[in-house]
Coordinates of C-alpha atoms in Angstrom, one line a residue:
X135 CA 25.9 -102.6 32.2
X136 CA 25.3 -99.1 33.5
X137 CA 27.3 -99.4 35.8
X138 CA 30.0 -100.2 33.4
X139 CA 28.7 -96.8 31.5
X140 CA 29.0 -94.8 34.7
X141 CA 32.7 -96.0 35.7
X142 CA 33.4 -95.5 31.9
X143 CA 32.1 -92.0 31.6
X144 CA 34.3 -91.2 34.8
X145 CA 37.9 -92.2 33.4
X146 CA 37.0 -90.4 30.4
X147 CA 35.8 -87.1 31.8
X148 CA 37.7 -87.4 35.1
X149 CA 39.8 -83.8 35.3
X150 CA 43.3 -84.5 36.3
X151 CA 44.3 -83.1 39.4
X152 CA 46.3 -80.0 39.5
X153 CA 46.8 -79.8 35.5
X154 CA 48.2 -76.3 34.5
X155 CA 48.0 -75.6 30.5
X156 CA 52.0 -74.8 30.5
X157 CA 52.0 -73.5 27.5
X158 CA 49.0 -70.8 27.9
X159 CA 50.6 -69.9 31.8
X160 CA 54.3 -69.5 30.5
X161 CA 52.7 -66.9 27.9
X162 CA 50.8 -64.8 29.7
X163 CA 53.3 -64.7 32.4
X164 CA 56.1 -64.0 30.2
X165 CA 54.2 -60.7 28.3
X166 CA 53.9 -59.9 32.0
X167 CA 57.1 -59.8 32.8
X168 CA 58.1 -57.8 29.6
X169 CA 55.7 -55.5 30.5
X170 CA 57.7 -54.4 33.5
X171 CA 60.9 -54.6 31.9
X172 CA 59.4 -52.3 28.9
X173 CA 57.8 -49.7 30.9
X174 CA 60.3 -48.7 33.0
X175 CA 62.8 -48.8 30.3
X176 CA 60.1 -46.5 27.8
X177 CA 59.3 -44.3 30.9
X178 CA 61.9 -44.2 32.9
X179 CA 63.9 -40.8 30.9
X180 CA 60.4 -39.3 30.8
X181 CA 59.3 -39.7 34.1
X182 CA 62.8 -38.1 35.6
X183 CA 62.0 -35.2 33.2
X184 CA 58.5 -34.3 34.0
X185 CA 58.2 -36.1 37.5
X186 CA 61.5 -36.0 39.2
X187 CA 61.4 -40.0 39.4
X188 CA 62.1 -42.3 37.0
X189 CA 60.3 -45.0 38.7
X190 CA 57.4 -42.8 38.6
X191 CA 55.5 -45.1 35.7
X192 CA 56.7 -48.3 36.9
X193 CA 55.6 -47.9 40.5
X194 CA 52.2 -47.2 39.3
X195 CA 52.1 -49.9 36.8
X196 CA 53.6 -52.3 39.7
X197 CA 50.5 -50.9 42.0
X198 CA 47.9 -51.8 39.2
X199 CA 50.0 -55.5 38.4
X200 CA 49.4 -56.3 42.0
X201 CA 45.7 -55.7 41.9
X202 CA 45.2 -57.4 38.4
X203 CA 47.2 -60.5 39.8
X204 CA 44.5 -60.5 42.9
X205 CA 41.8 -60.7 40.6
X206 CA 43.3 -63.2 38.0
X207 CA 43.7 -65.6 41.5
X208 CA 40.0 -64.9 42.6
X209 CA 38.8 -65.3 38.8
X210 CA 40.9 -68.3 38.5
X211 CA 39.4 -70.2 41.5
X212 CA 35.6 -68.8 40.8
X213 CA 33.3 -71.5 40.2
X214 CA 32.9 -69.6 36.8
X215 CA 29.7 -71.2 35.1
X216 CA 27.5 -70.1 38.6
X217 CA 28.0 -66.5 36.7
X218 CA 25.6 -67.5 33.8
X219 CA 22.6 -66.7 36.0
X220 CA 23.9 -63.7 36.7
X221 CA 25.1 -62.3 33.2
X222 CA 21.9 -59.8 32.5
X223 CA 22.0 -58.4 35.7
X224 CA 26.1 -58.0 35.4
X225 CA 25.2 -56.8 31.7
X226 CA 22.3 -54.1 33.1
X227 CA 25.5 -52.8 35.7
X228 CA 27.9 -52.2 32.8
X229 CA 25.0 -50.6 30.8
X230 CA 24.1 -47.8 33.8
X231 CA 28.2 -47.3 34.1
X232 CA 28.0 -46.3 30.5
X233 CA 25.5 -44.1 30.6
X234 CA 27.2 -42.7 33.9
X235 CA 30.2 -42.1 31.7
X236 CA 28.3 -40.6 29.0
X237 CA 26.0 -38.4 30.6
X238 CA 27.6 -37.4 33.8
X239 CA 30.9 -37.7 33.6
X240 CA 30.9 -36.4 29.8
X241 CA 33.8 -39.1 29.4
X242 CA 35.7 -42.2 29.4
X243 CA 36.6 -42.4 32.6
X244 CA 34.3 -43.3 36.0
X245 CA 35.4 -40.9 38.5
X246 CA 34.2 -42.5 42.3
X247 CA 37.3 -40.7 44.5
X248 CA 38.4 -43.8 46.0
X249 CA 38.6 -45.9 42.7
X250 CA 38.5 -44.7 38.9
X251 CA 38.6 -46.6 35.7
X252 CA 37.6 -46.6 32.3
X253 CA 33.5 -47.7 31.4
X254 CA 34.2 -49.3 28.5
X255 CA 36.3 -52.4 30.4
X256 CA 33.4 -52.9 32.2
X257 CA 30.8 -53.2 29.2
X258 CA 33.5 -55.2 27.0
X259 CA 33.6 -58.0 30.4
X260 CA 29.5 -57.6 30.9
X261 CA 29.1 -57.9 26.8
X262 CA 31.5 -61.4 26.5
X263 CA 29.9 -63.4 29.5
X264 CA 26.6 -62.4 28.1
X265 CA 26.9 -63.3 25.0
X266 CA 28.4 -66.8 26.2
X267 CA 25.8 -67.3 28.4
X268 CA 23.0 -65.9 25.6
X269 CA 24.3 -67.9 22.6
X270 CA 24.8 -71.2 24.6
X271 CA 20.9 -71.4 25.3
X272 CA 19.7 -69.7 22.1
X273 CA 21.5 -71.9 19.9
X274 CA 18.4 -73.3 18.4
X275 CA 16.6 -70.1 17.6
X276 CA 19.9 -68.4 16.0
X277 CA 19.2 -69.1 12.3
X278 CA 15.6 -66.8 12.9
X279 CA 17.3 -63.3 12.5
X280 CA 14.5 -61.7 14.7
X281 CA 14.3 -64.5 17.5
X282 CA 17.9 -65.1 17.8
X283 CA 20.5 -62.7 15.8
X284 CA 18.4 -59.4 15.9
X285 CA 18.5 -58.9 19.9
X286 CA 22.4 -59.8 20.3
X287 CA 22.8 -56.8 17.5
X288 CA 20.6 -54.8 19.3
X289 CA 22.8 -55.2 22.7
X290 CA 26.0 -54.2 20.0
X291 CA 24.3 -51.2 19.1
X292 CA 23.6 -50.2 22.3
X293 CA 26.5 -50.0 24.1
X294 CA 28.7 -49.4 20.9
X295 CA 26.7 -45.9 20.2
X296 CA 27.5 -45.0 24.2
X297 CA 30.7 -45.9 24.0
X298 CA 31.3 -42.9 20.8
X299 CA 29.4 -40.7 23.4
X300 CA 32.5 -40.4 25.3
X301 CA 33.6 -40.3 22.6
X302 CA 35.5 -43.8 22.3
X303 CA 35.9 -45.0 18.9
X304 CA 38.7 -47.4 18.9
X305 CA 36.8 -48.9 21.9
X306 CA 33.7 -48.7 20.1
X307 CA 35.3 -50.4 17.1
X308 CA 37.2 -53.2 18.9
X309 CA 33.6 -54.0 21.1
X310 CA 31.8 -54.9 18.1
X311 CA 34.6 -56.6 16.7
X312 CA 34.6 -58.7 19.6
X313 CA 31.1 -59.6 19.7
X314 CA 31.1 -60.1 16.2
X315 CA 33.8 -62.6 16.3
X316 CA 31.6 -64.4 18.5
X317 CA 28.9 -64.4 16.5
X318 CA 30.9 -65.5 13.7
X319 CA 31.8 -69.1 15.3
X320 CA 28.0 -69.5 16.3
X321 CA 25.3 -71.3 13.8
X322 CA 24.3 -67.9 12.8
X323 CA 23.7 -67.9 8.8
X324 CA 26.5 -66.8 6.7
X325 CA 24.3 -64.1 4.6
X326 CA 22.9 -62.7 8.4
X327 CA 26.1 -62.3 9.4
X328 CA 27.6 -60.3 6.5
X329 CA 24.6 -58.0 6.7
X330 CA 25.2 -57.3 10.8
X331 CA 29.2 -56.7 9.5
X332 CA 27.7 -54.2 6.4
X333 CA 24.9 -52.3 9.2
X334 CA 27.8 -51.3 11.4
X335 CA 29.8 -49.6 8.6
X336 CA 27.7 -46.8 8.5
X337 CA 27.5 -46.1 12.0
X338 CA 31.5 -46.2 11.8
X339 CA 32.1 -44.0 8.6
X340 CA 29.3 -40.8 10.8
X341 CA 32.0 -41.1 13.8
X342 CA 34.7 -40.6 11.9
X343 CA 33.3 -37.4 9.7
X344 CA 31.7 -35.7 12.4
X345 CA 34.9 -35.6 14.4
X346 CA 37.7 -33.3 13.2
X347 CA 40.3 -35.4 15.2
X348 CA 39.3 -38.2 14.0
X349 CA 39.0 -37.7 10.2
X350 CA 42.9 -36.0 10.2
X351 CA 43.8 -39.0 11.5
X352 CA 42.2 -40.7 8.7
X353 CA 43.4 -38.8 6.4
X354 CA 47.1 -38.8 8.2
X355 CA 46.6 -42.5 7.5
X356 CA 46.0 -42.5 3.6
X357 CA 48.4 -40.0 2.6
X358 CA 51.2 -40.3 6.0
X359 CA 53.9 -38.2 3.8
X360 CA 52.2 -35.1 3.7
X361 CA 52.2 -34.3 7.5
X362 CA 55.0 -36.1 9.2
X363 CA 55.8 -33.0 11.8
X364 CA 51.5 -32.9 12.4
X365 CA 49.0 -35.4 12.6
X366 CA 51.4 -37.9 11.0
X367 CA 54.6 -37.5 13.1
X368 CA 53.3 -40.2 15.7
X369 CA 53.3 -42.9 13.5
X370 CA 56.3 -41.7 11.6
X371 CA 58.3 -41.9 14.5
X372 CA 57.3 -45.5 15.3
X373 CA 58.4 -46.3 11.7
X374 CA 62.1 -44.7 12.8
X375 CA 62.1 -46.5 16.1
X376 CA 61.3 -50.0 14.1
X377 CA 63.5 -49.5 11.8
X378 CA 66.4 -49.0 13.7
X379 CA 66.3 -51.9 15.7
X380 CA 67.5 -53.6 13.0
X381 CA 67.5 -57.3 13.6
X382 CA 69.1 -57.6 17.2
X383 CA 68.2 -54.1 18.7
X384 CA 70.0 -51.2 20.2
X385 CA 70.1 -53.1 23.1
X386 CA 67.8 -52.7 26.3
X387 CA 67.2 -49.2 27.9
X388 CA 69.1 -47.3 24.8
X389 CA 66.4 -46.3 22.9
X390 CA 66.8 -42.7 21.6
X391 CA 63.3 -42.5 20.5
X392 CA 62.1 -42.4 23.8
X393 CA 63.7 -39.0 24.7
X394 CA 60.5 -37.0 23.7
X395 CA 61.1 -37.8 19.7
X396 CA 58.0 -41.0 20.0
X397 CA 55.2 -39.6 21.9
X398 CA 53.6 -42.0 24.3
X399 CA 56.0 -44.8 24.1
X400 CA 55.4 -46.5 27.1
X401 CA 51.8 -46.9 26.4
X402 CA 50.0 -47.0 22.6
X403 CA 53.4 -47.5 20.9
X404 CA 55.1 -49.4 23.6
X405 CA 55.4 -52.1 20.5
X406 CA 57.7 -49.5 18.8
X407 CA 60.3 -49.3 21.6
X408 CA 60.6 -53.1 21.9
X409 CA 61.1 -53.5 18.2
X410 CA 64.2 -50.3 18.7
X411 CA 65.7 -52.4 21.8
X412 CA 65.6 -55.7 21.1
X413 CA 65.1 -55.7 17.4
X414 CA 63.2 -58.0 14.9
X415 CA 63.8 -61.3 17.3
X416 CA 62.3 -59.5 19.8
X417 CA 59.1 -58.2 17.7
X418 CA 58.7 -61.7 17.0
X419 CA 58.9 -62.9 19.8
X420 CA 55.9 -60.8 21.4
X421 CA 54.2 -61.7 18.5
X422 CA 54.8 -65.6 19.2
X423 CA 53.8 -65.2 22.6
X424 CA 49.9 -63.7 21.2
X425 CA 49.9 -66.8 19.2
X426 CA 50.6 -69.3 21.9
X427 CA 47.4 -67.6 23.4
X428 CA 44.9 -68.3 20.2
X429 CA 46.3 -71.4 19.9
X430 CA 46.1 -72.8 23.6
X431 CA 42.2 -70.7 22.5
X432 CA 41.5 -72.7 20.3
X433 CA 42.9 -76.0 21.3
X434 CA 40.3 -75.0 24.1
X435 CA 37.7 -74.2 22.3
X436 CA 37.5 -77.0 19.8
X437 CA 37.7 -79.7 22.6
X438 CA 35.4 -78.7 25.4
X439 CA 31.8 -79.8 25.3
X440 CA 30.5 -77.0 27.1
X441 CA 28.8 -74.6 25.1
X442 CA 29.2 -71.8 27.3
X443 CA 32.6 -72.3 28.1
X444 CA 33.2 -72.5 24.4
X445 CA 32.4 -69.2 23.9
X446 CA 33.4 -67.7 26.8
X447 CA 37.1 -69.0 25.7
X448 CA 36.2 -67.5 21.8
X449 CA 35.8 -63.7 23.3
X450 CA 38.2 -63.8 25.5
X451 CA 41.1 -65.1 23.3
X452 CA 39.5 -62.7 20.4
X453 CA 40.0 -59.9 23.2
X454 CA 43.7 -60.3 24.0
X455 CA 44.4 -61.7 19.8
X456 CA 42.6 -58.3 18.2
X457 CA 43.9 -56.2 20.7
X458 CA 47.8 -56.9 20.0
X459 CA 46.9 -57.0 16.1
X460 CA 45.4 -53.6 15.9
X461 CA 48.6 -52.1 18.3
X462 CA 51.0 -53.9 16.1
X463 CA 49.5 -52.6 13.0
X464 CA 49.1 -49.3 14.0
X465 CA 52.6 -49.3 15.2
X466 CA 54.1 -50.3 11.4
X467 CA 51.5 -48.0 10.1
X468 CA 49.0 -50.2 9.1
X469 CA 45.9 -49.2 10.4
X470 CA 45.4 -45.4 11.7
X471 CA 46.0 -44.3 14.8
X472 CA 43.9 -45.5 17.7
X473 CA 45.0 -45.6 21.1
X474 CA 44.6 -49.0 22.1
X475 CA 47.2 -50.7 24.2
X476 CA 48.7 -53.7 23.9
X477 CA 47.8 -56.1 26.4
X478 CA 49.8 -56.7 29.3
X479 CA 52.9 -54.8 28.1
X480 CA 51.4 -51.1 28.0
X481 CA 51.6 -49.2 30.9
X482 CA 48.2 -48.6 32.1
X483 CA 45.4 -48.9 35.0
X484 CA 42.3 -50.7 34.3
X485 CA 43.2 -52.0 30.9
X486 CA 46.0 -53.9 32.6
X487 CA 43.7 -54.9 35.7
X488 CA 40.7 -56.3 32.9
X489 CA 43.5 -58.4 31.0
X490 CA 44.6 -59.9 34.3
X491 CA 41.1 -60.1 35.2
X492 CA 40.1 -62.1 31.8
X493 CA 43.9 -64.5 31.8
X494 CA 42.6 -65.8 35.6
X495 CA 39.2 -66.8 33.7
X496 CA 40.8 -68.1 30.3
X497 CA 43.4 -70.0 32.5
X498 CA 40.6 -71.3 34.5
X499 CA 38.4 -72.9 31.6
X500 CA 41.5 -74.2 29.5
X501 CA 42.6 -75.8 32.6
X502 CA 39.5 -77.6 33.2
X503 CA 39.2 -78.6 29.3
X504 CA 42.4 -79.5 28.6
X505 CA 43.1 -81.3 31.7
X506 CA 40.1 -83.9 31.1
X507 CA 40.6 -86.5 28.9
X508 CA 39.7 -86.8 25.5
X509 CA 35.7 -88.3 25.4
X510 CA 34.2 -89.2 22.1
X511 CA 30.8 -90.6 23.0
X512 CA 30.6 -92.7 19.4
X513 CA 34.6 -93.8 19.2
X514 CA 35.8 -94.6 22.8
X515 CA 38.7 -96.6 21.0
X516 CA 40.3 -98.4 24.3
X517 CA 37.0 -99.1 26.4
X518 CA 34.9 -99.5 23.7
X519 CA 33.2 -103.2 23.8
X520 CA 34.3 -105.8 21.4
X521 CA 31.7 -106.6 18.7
X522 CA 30.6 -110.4 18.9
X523 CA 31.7 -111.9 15.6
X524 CA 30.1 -115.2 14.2
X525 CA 30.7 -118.3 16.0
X526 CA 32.9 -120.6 13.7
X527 CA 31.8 -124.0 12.9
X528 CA 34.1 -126.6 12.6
X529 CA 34.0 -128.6 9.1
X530 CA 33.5 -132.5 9.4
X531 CA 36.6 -134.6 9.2
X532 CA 38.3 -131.3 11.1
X533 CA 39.9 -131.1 14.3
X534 CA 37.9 -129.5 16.7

């Protein structure tokens, strides 16, 4: 009989062998490949102007692509749970890199000479592995607010407040609202949880009034009429590029808003130039391609039974899914003005290289779930034993 049990558990956990989530690959690869295309067609009149090359951008962006797709093969083929004893000492490097930032370099960005990037990639990689490797063993203890809720809020804190010592605050913002998204699918109390969302409100509405850049931006962002030639002629001009895009675009490379009318198009408002190009159909389908990416997420998430790969997979689809939502709504004027790219299409260094960096993990883990076989310990439907039913008796006078 266990023997049975044992062959049984094998052909319904048994992985099978080279399976590739499609779906989650095509997407990823495809955003990939409009990044290229987009950046050199938003950079490419700039970078003749100010540069003298108009491959200037995409060269660079190629350069970083490269390195990204190096670590998204050496994530991809990492035996990934070996990482979980390593998390706090991975999460104690991000947290002297911050304070590197914030103290030394007086700044976002990690000067070394020979490599430089930005801290907060690090932190937001440190934070989601251990906070999957935290919550996965704490489980138990997360309904006590002090045992289990109040040190994973005071990690938050931490690295949030050193991440608005750069100062950072988009960063800040989209750090907590990552952690807090995993919090959210954990068996935290309801009541808990809205109190951590209300005690980081605060903290949010003293960065914004303490910096003058930040609060005309604000206020850019309640009233956008008043100033559409000052702190409100970014967003306006994303507005202009969307709306003339019309349905089908202006057609690839003839954007006119790109020629020094949208300032940074081939990075924060990269979203603006693809809706001017190639339209409404092409809007949606960027958009379409995020959502193949939640949902292969949470496909993921809701089948494996590994609760630290469940929710590894939760912060690192609620990276790439927020990200693109806040871009897109900043670009149609929906949220004010932050900065943040939008993954894999924006031009840029480290940003790129993390989202390569967390696809090669995500791939990984989907892979491994999806490609196993559905297992339902109390309704294996084919291999499940026949129940023994009461022997008939045969009535006198009957044929047996």
């Amino acid at each position: 009989m266990q023997k049975v049990e044992i062959e049984l558990n094998r052909k319904e956990g048994a992985v099978k062998k080279h399976y590739i989530d499609k779906w989650l690959v095509a997407a990823i690869f495809l955003l990939i490949v409009l990044g290229i295309i987009m950046v050199y067609s938003s950079s490419a009149f700039y970078a003749r102007q100010y540069w003298g090359d108009h491959l200037f951008f995409l060269k660079r962006h190629l350069k970083f692509l490269i390195v990204g797709l190096v670590g998204m093969t050496v994530m991809y083929s990492l035996p990934y749970r070996k990482l979980k004893g390593y998390t706090w000492y991975i999460l104690m490097g991000a947290l002297a890199i911050l304070f590197y930032a914030a103290f030394i370099e007086r700044g976002r960005w990690v000067n070394w000479g020979f490599i430089n990037f930005q801290a907060v990639d690090v932190a937001k990689f440190a934070l989601i592995l251990f906070f999957a490797d935290s919550l996965s063993r704490k489980e138990r203890y997360l309904n006590s607010y002090n045992e289990g809720l109040f040190p994973h809020l005071f990690y938050i804190a931490l690295f949030a407040i050193l991440v608005l010592m750069q100062p950072d605050f988009s960063s800040a913002f989209m750090l907590i609202c990552i952690c807090l998204t995993m919090l959210f699918v954990a068996p935290i109390r309801i009541s808990h949880l809205f109190l951590t969302g209300l005690s980081f409100v605060p903290m949010m509405i003293i960065a914004v009034v303490i910096s003058p850049y930040k609060m005309q931006r604000m206020l850019s962002f309640l009233a956008p009429g008043d100033d559409i030639k000052g702190s409100g002629y970014q967003v306006y001009q994303s507005l202009v590029s969307l709306g003339t895009g019309g349905i089908n675009g202006v057609g690839f490379a003839h954007s006119t808003q790109k020629m020094f009318f949208l300032p940074e198009a081939h990075t924060d408002f990269i979203f603006a130039i693809i809706g001017e190009e190639l339209g409404l159909l092409g809007t949606v389908g960027v958009i379409s391609l995020f959502l193949v990416i939640m949902a292969r997420g949470i496909k993921a998430a809701t089948r494996t039974q590994n609760r630290f790969d469940f929710y590894l997979i939760v912060g690192l689809t609620a990276h790439f899914v927020l990200y693109a939502v806040v871009n897109m709504m900043v670009t149609m004027q929906l949220l004010p003005a932050t900065g943040l790219p939008l993954p894999f299409i924006s031009y840029g260094g480290t940003a790129l290289l993390f989202s390569c960096i967390y696809a090669g993990l995500l791939m990984r883990i989907t892979n491994d779930t999806l490609g196993k076989k559905k297992s339902n310990p109390y309704n294996l439907r084919k291999n499940r034993p026949k129940k023994a039913g009461p022997k008939r008796v045969a009535k006198a006078g009957t044929r047996k």
